[in-house]
CSV table of C-alpha atoms and ligand atoms in Angstrom, one decimal:
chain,number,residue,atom,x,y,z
A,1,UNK,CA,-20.3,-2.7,7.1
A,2,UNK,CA,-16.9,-1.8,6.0
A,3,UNK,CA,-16.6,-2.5,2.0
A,4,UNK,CA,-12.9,-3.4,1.0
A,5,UNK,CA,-12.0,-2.9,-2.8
A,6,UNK,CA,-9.2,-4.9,-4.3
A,7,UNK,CA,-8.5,-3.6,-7.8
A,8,UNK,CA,-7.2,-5.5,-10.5
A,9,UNK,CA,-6.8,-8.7,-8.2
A,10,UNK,CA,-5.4,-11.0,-11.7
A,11,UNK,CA,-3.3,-8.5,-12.1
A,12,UNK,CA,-2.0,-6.6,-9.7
A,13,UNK,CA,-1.0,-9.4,-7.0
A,14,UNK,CA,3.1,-9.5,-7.0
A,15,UNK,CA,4.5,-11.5,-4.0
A,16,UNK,CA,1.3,-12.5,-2.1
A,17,UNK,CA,0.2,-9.0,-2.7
A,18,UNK,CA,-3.6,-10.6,-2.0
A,19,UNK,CA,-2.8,-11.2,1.6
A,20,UNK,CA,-3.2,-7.7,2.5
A,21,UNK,CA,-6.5,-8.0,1.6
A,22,UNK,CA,-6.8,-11.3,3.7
A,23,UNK,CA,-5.5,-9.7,6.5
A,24,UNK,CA,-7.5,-6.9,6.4
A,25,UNK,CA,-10.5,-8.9,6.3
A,26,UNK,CA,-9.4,-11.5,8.8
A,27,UNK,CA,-8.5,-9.2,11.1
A,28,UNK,CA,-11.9,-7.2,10.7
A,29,UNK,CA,-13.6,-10.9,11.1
A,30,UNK,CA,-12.3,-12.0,14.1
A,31,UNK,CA,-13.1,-8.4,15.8
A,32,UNK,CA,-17.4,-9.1,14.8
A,33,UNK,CA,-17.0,-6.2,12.5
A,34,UNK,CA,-18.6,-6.7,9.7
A,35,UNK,CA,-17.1,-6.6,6.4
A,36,UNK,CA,-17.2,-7.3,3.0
A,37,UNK,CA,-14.7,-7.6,-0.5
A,38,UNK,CA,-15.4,-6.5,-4.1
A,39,UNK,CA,-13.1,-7.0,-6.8
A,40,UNK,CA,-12.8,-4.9,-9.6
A,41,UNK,CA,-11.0,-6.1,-12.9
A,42,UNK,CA,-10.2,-3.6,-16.2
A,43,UNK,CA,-13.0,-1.9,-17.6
A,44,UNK,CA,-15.6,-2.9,-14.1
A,45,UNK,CA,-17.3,-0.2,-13.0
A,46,UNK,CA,-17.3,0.6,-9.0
A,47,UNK,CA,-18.7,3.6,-6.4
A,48,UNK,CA,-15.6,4.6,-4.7
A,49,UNK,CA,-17.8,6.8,-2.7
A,50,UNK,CA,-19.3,3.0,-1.1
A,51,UNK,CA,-15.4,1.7,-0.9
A,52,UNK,CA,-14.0,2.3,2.6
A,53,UNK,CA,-10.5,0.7,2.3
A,54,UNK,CA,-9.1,0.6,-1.4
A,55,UNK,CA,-6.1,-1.8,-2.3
A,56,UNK,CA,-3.9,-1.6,-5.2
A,57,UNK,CA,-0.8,-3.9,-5.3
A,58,UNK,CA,2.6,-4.6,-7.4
A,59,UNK,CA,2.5,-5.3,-10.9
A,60,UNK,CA,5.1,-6.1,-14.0
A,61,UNK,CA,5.8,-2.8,-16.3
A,62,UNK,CA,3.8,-4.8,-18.9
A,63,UNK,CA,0.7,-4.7,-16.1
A,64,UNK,CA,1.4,-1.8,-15.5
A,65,UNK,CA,0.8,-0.4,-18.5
A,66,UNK,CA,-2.5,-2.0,-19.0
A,67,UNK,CA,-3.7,-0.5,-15.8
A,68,UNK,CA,-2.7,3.0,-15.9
A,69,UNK,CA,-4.8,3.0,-18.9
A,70,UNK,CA,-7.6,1.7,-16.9
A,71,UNK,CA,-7.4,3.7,-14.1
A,72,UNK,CA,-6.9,6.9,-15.8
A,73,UNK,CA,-10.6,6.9,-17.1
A,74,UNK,CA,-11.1,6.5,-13.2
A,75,UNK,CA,-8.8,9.6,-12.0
A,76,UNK,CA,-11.4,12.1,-11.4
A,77,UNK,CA,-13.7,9.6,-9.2
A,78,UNK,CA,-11.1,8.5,-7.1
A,79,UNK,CA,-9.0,11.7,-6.6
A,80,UNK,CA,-12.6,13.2,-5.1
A,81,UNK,CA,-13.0,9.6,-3.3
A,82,UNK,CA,-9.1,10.0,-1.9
A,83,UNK,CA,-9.9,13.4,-1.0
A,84,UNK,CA,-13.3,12.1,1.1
A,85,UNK,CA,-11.2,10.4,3.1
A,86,UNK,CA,-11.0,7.3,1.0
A,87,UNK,CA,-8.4,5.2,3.0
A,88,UNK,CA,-6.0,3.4,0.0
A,89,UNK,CA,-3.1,1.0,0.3
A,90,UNK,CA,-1.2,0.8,-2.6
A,91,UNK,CA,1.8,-1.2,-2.7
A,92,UNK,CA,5.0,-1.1,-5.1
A,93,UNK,CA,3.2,-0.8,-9.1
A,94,UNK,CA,0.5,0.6,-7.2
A,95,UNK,CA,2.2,3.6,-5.7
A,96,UNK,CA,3.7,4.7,-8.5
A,97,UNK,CA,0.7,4.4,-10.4
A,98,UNK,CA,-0.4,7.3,-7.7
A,99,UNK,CA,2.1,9.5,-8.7
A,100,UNK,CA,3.0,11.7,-11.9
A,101,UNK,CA,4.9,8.9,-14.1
A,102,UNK,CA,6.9,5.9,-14.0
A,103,UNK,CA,9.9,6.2,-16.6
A,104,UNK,CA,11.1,2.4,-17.6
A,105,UNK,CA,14.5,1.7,-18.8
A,106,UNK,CA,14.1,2.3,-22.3
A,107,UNK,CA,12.9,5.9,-21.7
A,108,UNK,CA,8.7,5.3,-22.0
A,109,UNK,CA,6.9,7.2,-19.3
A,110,UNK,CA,3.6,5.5,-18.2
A,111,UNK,CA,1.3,8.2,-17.0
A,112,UNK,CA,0.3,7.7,-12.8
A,113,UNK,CA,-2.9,9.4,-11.7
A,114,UNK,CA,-1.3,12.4,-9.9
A,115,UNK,CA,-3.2,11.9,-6.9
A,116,UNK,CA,0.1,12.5,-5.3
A,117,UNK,CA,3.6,14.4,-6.6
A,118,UNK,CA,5.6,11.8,-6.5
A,119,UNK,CA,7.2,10.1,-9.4
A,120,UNK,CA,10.1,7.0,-10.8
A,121,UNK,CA,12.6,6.1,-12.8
A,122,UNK,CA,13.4,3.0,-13.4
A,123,UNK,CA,17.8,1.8,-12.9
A,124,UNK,CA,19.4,-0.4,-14.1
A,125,UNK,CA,19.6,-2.8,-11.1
A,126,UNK,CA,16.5,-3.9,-8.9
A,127,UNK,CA,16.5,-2.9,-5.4
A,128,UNK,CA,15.8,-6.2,-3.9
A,129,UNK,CA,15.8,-8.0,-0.3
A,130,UNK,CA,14.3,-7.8,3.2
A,131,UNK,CA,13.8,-4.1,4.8
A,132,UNK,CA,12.6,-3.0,8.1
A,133,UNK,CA,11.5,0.8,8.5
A,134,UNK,CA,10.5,2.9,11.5
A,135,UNK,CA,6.6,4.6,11.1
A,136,UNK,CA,4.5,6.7,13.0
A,137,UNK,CA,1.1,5.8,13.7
A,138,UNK,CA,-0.8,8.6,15.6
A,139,UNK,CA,2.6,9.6,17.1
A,140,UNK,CA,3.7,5.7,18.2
A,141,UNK,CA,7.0,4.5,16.3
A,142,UNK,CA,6.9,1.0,15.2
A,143,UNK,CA,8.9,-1.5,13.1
A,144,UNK,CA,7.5,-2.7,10.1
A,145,UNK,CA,9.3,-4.9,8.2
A,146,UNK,CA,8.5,-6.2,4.7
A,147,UNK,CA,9.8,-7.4,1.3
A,148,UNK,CA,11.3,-4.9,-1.7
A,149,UNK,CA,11.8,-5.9,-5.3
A,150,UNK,CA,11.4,-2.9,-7.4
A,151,UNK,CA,13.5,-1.3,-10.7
A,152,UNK,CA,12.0,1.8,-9.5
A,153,UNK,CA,12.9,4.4,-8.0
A,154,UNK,CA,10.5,6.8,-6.5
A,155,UNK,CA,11.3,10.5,-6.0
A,156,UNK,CA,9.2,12.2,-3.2
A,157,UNK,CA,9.0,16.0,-4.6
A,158,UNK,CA,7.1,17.1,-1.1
A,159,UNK,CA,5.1,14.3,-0.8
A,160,UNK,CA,5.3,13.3,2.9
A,161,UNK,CA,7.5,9.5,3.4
A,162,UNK,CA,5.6,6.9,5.2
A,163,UNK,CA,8.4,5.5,7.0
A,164,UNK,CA,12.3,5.9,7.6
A,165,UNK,CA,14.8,3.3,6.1
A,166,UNK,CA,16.4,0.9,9.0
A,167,UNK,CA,17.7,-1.6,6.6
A,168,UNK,CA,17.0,-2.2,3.0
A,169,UNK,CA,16.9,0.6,-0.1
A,170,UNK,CA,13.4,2.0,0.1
A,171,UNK,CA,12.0,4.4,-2.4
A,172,UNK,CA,15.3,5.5,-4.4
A,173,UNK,CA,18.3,3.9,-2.2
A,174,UNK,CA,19.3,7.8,-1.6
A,175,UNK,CA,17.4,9.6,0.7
A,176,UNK,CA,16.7,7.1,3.7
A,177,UNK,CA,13.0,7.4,3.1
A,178,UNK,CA,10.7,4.4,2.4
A,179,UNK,CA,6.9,5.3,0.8
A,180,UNK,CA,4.7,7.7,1.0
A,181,UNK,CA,1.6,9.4,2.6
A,182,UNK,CA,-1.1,11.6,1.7
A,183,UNK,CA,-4.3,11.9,3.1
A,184,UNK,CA,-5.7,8.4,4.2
A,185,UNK,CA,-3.3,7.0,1.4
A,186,UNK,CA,-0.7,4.8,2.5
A,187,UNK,CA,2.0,3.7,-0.2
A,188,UNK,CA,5.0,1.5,0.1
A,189,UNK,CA,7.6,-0.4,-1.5
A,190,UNK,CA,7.2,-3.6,1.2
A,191,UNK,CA,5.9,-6.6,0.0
A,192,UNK,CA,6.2,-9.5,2.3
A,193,UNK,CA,2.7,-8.8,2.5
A,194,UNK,CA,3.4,-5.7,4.5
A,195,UNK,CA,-0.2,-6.1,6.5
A,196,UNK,CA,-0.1,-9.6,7.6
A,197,UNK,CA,3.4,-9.3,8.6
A,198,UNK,CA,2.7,-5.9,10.4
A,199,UNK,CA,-0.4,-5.8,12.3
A,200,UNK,CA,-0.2,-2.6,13.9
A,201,UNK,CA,0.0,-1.2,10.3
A,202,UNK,CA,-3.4,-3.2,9.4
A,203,UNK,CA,-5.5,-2.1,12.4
A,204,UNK,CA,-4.6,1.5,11.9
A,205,UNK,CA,-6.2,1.2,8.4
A,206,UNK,CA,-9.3,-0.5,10.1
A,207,UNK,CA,-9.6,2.1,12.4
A,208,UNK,CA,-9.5,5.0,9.6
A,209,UNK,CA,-11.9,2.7,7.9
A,210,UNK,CA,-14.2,2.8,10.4
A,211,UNK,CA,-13.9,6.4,11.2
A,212,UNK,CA,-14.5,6.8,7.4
A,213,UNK,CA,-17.7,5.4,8.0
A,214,UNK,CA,-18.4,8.1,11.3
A,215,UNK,CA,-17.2,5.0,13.7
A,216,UNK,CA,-14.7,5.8,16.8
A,217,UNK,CA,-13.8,2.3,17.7
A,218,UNK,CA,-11.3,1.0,20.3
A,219,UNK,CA,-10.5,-2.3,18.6
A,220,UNK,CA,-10.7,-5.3,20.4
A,221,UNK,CA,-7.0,-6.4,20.8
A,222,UNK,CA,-5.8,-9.7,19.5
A,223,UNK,CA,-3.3,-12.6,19.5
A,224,UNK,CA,-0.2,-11.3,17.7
A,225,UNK,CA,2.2,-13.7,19.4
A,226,UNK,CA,3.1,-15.5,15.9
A,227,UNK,CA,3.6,-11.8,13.7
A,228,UNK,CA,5.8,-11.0,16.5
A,229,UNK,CA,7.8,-13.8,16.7
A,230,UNK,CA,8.0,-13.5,13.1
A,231,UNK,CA,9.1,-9.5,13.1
A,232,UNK,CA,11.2,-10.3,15.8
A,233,UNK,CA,13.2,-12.9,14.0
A,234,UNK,CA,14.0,-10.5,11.1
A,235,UNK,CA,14.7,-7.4,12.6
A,236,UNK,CA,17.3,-9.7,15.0
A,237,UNK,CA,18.6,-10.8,11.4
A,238,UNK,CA,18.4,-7.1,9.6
A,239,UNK,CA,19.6,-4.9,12.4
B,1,LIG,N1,7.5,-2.3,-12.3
B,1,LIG,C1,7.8,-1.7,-11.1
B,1,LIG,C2,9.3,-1.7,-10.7
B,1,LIG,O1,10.0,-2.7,-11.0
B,1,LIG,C3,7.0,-2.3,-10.0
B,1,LIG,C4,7.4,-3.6,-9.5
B,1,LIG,C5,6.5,-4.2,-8.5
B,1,LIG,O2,5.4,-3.8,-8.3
B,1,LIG,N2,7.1,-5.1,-7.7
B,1,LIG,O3,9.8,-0.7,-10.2
């Protein structure tokens, strides 16, 4: 049984955020694997140790806020967990919740969990609109495309990027780089939701999940035609 965690589901669900979760689960489903959801709100307790794919998604500063407080009584228990192999999406709020600080306008740094080095600044201007990136997934490139609507941006400091900018501003419009890796943690700026829209993405967290658990899996392939027709039409439009 893989156990997928979805933390802070009231609040941290910016864009359709959620459907990650569906996706994962759907996806999961229609394989026969079986698979289960818990969500965890402020102040619930949970055994990351029994989590085997952790989502975080895109919150409001004000949300934010609330949560890094939250989570910081969690940091020790999920850094271990992260380090276990723990496989973690976290999108937009999320990811730089993982990292040393967000900075917001007005100078106030909320504290992120250092679990990675990374860390943001807020500008003046949000960095908004449709992207597409080029990732690696054990050593295949593929197009992702996705959603970004951030104030944020996100400074890398070593931390290794999760994907190369093809269109769209990514983690600080500067450097061509679009989220971040570490471990079995994936973070990104993309909405959209990033796993429905991008199935390849999805099913190489299922398959960390599984191995997580000590399972080597081929997974059984499935019908993509729609998410392809639908990638297809925006990348024709972005590139
Ligand atoms: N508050 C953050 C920013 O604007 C996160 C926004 C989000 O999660 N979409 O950068």
């Amino acid at each position: 049984m893989i156990t997928v965690c979805h933390m802070y589901p009231d609040l941290l669900n910016l864009y359709g955020d959620r459907g990650n979760v569906i996706a994962f689960l759907k996806r999961c489903m229609w394989r026969n694997i079986p698979v289960n959801l818990v969500e965890v709100g402020l102040g619930e307790s949970i055994d990351f140790e029994k989590i085997d794919f952790l989502f975080l998604g895109g919150g409001s500063d004000t949300e934010q806020n609330l949560i890094a407080r939250d989570l910081m009584k969690r940091k020790k228990l999920l850094s271990q967990a992260v380090e276990n192999g723990l496989v973690v999406l976290a999108i937009c709020g999320g990811y730089q919740l993982l990292g040393r600080y967000y900075r917001t306008l007005d100078g106030k740094e909320i504290p992120g969990l250092s679990i990675m080095n990374h860390y943001t600044v807020a500008g003046k201007n949000r960095l908004t609109g449709n992207v597409a990136v080029e990732i690696e997934l054990d050593g295949k490139k593929h197009k992702i495309v996705g959603f970004e609507n951030h104030a944020g941006r996100t400074f890398l400091d070593g931390v290794k990027p999760l994907s190369k900018i093809l269109s769209g501003f990514g983690n600080n419009a500067k450097d061509g780089t679009e989220g971040a890796v570490y471990k079995n943690v994936f973070c990104s700026y993309l909405h959209g939701p990033i796993l429905p829209k991008n199935p390849e993405l999805t099913d190489h967290l299922i398959k960390l999940a599984l191995e997580r658990k000590g399972i080597q899996q081929e997974l059984l392939p499935l019908n993509d035609q729609f998410e392809k027709q639908a990638k297809e039409y925006i990348l024709s439009k972005l590139l």
